[in-house]
CSV table of N, CA and C in Angstrom, one decimal:
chain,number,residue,atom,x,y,z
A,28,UNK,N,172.8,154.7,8.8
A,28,UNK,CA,172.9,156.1,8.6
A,28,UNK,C,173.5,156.4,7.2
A,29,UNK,N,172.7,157.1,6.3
A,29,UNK,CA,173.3,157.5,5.0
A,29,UNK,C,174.6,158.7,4.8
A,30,UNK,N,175.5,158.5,4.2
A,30,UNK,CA,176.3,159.2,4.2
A,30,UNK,C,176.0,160.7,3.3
A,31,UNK,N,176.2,161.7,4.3
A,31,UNK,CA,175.7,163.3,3.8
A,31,UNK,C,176.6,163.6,2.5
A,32,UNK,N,176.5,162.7,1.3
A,32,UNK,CA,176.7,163.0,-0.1
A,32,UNK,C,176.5,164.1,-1.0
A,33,UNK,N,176.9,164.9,-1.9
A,33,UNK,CA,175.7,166.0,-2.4
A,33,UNK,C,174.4,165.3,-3.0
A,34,UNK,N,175.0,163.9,-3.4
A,34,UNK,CA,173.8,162.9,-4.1
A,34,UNK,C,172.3,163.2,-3.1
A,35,UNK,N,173.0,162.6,-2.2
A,35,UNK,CA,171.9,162.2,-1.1
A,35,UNK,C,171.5,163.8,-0.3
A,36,UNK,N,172.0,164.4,-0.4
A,36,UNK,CA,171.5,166.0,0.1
A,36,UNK,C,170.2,166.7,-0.2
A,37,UNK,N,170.1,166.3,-1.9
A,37,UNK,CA,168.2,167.0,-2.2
A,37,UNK,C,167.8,165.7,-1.7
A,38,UNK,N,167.4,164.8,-1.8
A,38,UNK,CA,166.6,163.6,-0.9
A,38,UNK,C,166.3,163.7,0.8
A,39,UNK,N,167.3,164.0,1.4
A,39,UNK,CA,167.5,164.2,2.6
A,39,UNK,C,166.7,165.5,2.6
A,40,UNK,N,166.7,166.5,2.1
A,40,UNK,CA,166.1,167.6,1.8
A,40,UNK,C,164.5,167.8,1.2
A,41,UNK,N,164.2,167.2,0.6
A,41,UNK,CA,162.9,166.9,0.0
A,41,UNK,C,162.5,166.0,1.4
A,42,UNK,N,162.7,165.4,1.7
A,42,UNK,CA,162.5,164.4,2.7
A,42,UNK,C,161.8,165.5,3.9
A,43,UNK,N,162.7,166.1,4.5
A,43,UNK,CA,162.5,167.0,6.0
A,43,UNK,C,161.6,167.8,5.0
A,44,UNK,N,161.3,168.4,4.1
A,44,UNK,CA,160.1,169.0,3.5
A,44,UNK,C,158.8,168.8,3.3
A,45,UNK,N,159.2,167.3,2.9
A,45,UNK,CA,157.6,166.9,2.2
A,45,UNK,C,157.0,166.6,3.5
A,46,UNK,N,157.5,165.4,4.4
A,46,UNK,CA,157.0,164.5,5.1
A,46,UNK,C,156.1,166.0,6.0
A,47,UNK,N,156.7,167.0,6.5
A,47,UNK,CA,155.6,167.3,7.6
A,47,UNK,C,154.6,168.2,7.0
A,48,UNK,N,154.5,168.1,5.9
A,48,UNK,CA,153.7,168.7,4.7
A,48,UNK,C,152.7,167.8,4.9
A,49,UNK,N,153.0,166.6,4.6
A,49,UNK,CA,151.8,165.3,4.1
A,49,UNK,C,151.3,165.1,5.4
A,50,UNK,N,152.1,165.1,6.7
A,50,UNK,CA,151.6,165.4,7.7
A,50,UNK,C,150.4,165.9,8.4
A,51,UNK,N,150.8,167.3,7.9
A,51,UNK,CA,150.1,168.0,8.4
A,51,UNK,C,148.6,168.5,7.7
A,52,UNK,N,148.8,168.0,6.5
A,52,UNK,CA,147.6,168.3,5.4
A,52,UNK,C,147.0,167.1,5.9
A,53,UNK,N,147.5,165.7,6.7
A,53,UNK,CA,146.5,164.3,6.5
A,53,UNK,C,145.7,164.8,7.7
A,54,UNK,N,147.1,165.6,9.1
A,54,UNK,CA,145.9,165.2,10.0
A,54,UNK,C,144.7,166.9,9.9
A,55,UNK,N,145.0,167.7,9.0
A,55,UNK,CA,144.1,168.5,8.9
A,55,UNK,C,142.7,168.2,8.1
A,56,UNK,N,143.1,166.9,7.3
A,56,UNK,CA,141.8,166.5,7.0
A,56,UNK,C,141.0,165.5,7.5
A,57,UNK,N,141.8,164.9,8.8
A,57,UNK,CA,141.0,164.0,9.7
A,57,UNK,C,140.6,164.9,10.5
A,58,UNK,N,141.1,166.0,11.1
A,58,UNK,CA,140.5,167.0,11.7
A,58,UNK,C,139.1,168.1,11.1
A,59,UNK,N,139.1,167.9,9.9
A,59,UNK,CA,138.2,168.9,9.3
A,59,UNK,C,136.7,167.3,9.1
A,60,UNK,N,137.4,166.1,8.9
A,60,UNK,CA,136.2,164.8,8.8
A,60,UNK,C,136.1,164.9,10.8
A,61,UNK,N,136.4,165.2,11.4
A,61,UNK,CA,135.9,164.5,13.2
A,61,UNK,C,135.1,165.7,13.5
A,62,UNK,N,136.2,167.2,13.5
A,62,UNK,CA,135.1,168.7,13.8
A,62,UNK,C,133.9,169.2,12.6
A,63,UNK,N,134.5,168.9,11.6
A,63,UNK,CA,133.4,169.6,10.3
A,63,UNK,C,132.3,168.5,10.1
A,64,UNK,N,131.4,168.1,10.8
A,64,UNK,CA,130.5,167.4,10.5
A,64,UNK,C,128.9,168.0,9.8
A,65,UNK,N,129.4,169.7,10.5
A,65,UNK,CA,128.2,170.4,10.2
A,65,UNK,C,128.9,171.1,8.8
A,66,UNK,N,128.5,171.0,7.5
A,66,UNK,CA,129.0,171.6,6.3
A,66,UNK,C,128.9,173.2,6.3
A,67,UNK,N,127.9,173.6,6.8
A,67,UNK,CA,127.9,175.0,6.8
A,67,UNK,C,128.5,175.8,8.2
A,68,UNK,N,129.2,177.2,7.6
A,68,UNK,CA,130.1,177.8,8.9
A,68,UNK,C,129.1,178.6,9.7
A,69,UNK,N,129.3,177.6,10.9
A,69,UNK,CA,128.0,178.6,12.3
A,69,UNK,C,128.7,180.0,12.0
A,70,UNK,N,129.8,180.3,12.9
A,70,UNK,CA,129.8,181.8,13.6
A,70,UNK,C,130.6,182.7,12.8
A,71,UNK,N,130.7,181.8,11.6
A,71,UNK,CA,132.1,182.3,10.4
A,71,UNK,C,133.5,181.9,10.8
A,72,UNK,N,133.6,181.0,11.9
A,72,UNK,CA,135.1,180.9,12.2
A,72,UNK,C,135.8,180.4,11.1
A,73,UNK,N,137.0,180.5,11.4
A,73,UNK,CA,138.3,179.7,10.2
A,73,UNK,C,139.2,179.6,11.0
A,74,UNK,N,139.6,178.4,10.3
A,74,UNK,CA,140.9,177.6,11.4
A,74,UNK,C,140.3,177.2,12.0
């Protein structure tokens, strides 16, 4: 366990930020390559 330093505070912080960022953008583009197979929008949906 890292000790809650101010050093180590932006890192710990960028950290709980980025990760569910990269997250959530990877699995929204394995989601958009498994559902989006058809390129063009049937009913106009989004999201």
């Amino acid at each position: 366990m890292l000790a809650e330093t101010p050093e180590n505070a932006g890192y710990m912080v960028a950290a709980y930020v980025v990760t569910p960022v990269i997250l959530v953008g990877y699995l929204a583009l394995l989601w958009r390559r498994m559902g989006g197979k058809t390129e063009g929008r049937k009913d106009g949906e989004t999201g």
